[in-house]
Coordinates of C-alpha atoms in Angstrom, one line a residue:
X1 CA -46.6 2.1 -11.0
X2 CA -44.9 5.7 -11.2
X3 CA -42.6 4.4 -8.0
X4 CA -41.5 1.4 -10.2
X5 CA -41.2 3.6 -13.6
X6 CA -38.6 6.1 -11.5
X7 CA -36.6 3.1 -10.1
X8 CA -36.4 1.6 -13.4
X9 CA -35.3 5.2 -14.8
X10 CA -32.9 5.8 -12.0
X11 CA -31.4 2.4 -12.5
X12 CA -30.6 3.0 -16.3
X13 CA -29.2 6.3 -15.6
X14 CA -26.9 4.9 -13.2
X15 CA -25.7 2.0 -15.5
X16 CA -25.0 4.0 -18.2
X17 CA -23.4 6.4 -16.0
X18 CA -21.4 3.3 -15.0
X19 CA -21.0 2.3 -19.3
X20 CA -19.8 5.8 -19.7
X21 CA -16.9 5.3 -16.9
X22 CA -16.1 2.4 -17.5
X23 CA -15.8 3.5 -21.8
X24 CA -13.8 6.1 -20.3
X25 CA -11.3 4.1 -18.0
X26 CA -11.1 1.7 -21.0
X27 CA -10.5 3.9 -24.6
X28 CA -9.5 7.9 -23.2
X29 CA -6.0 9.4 -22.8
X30 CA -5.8 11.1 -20.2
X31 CA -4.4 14.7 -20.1
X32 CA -2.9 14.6 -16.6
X33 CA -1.9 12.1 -14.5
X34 CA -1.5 12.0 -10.2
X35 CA 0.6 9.1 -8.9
X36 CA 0.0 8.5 -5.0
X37 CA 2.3 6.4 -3.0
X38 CA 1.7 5.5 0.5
X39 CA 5.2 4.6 1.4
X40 CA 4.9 1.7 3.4
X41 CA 1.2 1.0 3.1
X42 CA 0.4 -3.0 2.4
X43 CA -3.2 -3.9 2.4
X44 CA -3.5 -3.9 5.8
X45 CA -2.2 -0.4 6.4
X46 CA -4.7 0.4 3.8
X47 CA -7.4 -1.6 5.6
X48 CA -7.1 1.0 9.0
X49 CA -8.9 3.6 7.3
X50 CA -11.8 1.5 6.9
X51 CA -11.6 0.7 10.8
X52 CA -10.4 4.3 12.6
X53 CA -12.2 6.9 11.1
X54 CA -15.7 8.1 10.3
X55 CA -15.8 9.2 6.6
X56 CA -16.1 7.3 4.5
X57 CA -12.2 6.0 2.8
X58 CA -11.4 7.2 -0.7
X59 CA -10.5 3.6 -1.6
X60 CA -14.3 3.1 -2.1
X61 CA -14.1 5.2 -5.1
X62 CA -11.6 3.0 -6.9
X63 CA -13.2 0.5 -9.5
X64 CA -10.2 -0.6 -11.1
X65 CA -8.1 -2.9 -8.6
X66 CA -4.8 -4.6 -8.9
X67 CA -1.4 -6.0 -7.6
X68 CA 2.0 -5.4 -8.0
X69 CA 5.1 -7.6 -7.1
X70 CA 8.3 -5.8 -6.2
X71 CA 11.7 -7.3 -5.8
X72 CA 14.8 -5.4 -6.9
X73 CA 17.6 -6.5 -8.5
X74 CA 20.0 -7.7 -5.6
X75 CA 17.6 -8.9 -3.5
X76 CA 13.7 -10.4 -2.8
X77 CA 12.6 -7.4 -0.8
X78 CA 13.0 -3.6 -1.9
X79 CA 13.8 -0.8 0.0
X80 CA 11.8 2.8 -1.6
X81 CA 14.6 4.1 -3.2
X82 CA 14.7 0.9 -6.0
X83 CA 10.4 0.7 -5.2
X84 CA 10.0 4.4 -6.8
X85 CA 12.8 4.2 -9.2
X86 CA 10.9 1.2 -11.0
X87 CA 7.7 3.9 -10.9
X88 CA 9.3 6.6 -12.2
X89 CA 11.6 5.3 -15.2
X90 CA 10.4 1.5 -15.5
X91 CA 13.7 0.2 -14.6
X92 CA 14.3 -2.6 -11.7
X93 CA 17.2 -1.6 -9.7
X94 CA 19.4 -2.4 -6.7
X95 CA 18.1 -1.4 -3.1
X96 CA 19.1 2.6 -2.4
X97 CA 19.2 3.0 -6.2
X98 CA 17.4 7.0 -7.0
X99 CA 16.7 7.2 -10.7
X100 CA 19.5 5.0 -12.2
X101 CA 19.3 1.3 -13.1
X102 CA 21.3 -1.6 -11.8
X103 CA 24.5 -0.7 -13.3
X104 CA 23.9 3.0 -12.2
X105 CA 23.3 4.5 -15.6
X106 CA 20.6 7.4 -14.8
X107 CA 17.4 7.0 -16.5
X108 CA 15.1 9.5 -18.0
X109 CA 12.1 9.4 -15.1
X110 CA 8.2 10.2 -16.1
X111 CA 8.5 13.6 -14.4
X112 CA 11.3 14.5 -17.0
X113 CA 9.2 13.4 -19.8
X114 CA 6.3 14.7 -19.1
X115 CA 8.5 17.8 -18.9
X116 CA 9.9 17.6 -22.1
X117 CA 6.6 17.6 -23.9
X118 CA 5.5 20.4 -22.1
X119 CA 3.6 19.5 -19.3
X120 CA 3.8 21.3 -15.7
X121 CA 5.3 19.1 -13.0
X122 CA 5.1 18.3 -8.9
X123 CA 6.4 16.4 -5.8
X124 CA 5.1 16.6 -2.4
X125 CA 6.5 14.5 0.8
X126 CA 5.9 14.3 4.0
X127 CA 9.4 13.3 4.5
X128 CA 12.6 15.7 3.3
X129 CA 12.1 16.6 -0.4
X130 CA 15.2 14.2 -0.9
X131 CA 14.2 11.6 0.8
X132 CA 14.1 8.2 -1.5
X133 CA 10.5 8.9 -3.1
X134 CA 10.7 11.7 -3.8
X135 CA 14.3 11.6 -5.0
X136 CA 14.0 9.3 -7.4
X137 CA 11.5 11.2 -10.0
X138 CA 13.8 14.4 -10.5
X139 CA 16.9 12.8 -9.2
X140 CA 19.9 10.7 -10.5
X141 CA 22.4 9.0 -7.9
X142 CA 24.0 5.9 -6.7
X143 CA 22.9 5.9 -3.2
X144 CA 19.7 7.4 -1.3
X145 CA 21.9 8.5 1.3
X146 CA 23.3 11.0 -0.8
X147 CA 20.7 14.0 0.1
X148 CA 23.1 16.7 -0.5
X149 CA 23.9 16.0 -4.1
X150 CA 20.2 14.8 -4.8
X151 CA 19.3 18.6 -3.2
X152 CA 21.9 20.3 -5.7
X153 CA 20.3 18.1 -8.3
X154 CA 16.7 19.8 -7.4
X155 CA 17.2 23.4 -8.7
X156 CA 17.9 22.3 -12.3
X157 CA 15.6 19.4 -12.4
X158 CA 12.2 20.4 -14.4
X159 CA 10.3 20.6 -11.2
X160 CA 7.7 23.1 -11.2
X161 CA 6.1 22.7 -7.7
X162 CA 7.6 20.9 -4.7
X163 CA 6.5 20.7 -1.1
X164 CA 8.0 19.0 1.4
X165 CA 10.8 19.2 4.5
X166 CA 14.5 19.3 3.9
X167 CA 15.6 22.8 4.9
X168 CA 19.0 21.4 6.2
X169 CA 20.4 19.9 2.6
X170 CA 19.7 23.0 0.7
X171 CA 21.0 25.4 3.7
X172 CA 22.4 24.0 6.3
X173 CA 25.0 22.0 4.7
X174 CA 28.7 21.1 5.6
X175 CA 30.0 22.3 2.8
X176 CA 28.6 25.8 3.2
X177 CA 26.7 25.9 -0.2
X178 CA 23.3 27.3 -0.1
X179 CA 20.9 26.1 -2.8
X180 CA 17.7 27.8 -1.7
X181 CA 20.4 30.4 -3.7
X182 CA 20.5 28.2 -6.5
X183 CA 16.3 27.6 -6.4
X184 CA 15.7 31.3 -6.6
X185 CA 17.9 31.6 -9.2
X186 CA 16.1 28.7 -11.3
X187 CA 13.2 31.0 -11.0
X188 CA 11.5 29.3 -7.7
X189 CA 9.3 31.4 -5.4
X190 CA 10.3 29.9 -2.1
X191 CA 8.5 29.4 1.1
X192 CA 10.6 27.9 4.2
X193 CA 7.4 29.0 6.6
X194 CA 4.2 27.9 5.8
X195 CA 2.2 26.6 2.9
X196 CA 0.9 29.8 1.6
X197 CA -0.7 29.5 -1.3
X198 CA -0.6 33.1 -3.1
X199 CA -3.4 35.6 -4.4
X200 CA -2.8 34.4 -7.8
X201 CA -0.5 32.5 -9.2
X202 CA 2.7 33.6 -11.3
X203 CA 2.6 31.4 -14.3
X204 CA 6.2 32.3 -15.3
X205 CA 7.5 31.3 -11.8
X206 CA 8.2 28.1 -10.0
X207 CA 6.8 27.6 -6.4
X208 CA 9.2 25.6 -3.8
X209 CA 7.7 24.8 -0.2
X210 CA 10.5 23.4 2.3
X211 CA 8.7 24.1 5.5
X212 CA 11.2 21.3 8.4
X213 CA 14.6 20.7 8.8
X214 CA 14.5 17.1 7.7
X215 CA 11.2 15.4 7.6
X216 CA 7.9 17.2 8.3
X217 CA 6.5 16.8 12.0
X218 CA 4.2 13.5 12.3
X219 CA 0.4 13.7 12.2
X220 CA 0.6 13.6 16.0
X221 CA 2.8 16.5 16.6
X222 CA 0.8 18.5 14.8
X223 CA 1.5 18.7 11.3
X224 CA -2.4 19.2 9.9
X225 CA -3.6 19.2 6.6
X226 CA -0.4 19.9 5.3
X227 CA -0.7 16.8 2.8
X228 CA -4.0 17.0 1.6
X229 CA -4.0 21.4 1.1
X230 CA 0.1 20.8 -0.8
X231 CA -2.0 18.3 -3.3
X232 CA -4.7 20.9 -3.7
X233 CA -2.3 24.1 -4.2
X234 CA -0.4 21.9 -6.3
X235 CA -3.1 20.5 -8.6
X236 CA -4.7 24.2 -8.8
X237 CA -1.2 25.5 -10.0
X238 CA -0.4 22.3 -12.5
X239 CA -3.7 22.4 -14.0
X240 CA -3.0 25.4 -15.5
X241 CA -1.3 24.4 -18.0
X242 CA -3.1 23.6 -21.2
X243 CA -0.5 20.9 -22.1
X244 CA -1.6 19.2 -18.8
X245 CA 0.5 17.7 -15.7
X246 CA 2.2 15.0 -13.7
X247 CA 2.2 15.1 -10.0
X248 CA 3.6 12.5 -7.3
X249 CA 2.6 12.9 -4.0
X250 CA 3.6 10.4 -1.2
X251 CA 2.5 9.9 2.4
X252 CA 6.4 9.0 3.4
X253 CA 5.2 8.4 7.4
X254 CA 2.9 5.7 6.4
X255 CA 6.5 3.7 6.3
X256 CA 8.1 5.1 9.6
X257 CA 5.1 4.3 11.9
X258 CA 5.6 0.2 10.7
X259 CA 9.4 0.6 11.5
X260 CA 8.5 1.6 14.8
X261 CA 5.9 -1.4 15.0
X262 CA 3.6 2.0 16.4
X263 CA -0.1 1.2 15.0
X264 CA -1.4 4.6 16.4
X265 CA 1.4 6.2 13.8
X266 CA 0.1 4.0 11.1
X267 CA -3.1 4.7 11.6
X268 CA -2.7 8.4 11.5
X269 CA -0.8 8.6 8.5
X270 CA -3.2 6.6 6.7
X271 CA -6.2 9.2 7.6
X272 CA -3.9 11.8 6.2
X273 CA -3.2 10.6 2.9
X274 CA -7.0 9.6 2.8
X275 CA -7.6 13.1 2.7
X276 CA -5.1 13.6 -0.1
X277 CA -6.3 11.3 -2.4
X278 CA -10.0 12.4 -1.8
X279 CA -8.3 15.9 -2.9
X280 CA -7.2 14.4 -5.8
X281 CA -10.0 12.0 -7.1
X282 CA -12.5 15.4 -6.6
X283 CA -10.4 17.0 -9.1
X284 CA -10.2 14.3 -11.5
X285 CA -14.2 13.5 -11.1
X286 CA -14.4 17.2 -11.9
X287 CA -11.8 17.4 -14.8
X288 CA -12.9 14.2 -16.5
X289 CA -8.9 13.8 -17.7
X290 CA -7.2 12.6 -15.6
X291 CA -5.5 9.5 -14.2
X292 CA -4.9 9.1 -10.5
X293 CA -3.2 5.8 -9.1
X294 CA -2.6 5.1 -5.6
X295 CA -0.5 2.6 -4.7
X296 CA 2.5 1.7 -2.3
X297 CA 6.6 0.7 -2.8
X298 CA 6.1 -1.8 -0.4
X299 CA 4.6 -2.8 2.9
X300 CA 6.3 -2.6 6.2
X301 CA 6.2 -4.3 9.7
X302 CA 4.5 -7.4 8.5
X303 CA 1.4 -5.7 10.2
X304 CA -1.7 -7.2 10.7
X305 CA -5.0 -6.4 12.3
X306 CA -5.1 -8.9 15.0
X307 CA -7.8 -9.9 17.0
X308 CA -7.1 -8.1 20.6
X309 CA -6.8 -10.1 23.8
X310 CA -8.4 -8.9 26.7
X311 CA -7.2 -10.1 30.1
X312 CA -5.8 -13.0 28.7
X313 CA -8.4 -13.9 26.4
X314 CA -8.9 -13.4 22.8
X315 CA -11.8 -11.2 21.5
X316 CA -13.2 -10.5 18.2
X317 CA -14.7 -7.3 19.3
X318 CA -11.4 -5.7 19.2
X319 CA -8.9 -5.2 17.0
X320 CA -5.0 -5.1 17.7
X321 CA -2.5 -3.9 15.3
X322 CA 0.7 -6.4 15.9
X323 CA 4.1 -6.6 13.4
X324 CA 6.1 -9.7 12.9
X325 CA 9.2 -7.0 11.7
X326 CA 10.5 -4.1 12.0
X327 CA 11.6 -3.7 8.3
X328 CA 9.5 -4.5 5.0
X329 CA 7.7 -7.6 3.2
X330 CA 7.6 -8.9 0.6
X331 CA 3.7 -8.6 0.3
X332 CA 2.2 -7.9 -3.1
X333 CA 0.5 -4.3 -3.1
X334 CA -2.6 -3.1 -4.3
X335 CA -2.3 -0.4 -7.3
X336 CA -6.1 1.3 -7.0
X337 CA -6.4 3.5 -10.8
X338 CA -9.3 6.0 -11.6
X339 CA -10.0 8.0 -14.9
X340 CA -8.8 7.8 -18.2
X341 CA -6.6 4.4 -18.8
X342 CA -7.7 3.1 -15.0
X343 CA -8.6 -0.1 -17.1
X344 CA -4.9 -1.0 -17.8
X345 CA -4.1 -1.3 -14.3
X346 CA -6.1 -4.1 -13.1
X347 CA -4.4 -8.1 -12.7
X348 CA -1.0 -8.4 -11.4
X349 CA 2.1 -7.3 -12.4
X350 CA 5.6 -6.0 -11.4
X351 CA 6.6 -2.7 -9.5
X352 CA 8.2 -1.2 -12.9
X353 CA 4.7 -2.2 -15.1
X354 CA 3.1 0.6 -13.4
X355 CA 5.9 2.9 -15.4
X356 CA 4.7 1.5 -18.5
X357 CA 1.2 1.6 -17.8
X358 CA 1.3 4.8 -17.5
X359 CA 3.0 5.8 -20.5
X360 CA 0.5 2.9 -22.9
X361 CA -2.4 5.4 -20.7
X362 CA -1.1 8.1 -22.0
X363 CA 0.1 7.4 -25.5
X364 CA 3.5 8.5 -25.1

């Protein structure tokens, strides 16, 4: 009888545990909000970390589960560049658009409003700083492939952490300009060889972390934790400000491993920004005000998880990663949403909803 009594107990704790979440995700603002895109990373991308690791994946922790659809304006598949700009300003744009809409006027992004009403701000990449992304929440040009002007834009954008590679378009440039100059002069502390974080942190500073020439080494040459500890640092130095904080962080390699049809890269990646996520839900369990999304600007390779053949014949003991492309689909992705306003997010929608999702989360 006492057995049944503590079952019964433990079962009503955990369902209004559950009520109280679920309250929570439906009827709180949030205070801060952590937007994590896995360039590249379709379902099935997202399915490998179920499949190639032992820990359990951070998608488990999700309750709140929906799609997005994501054509641009010129075309039926997007490229990252118009995928992020409809994220950050809630504008559909042309493929290789960064922060402007399809007649190229720039648009205010989420970063620079949270900004202007005070709240603390961050990017991390594991590609260049200025890759597409990344770009297009502090940036505002007509083409991705312009990396130098979208690094000249960087100092003066209201950035107040960044990690990521990119070394050669603030220093190495053809035009002789330096603009880790120009970052130290905007007040950054800048690191260009490791990702330190300091004995305490300087409130009245700005911390910049460009540790790679162009994009930072792949989880296979070495690169470590780098993702996961730049969302840590940053979320420890964002969260100090009372007004709270936005934060993008994207696992750019995702993307490159389905270009190269490599399911070893893919899979890789995918543990890696696991880890980041996990870093960023423990906060949020923790904080109890904030919004994290995870979600992706597209899928790439057409990959699937294939049953593997095995001299000849086909086994469903194995599993194969094969690609019908080498470029991206047009697959629906998943948008995964925890915290305050996680309730929004659910059903299916288009790539620049998640923008206004957001701000109706928010109250803005």
């Amino acid at each position: 009888m006492k057995k049944l009594l503590f079952l019964l107990a433990t079962i009503l704790v955990v369902q209004s545990c559950n009520n109280s979440y679920q309250q929570m995700a439906i009827r709180k603002k949030p205070k801060n909000v952590i937007l994590l895109i896995g360039d590249g990373m379709g379902l099935t991308q997202m399915s490998t970390a179920f499949y190639y690791q032992d820990k359990t994946p951070s998608f488990t922790r999700f309750q709140h589960i929906g799609l997005h659809q994501n054509e641009p304006t010129d075309a039926t598949i997007t490229d990252s560049a118009a995928g992020a700009t409809a994220f950050s300003t809630g504008y559909k744009s042309y493929n290789s658009a960064i922060g402007v809409d399809k007649d190229t006027i720039a648009r205010e992004t989420i970063l620079e409003m949270a900004a202007a009403r005070g709240q603390a701000t961050g990017v991390i990449a594991t590609s260049s700083i200025t890759h597409a992304t990344p770009a297009s929440f502090f940036a505002h040009v007509a083409n991705r492939g312009m990396a130098d002007e979208i690094a000249a834009q960087l100092p003066a954008a209201p950035v107040d952490f960044f990690a990521g590679g990119g070394i050669e378009f603030f220093a190495r440039r053809k035009d002789g300009k330096n603009y880790l100059d120009s970052l130290a002069a905007y007040g950054y502390l800048m690191d260009t060889t490791a990702l330190t974080k300091p004995a305490a942190w300087d409130n009245s500073k700005k911390y910049g972390y460009l540790l790679a020439s162009d994009g930072m080494p792949k989880m296979s040459e070495g690169r470590g934790d780098f993702l996961p500890e730049a969302t840590a640092m940053a979320i420890d130095f964002l969260s100090e400000d009372k007004d709270g904080f936005f934060l993008m962080v994207e696992g750019s390699q995702i993307d490159w491993g389905g270009h190269a049809n490599d399911g070893d890269y893919i899979i890789e990646e995918v543990k890696d920004f696991d880890k980041a996520i996990d870093a960023a839900l423990d906060f949020a369990e923790k904080d109890g005000n904030t919004l994290v999304i995870v979600t992706a600007d597209h899928e790439t390779g057409g990959m699937s998880l294939s049953a593997a053949e095995v001299r000849m014949q086909r086994t469903y003991e194995h599993i194969n990663p094969t690609f019908s492309t080498g470029g991206h689909s047009a697959t629906l992705i998943p948008v995964y949403a925890y915290g305050p306003g996680a309730a929004k997010f659910m059903g299916i929608y288009q790539n620049n909803d998640i923008f206004g999702l957001m701000l109706q989360a928010l109250r803005w």
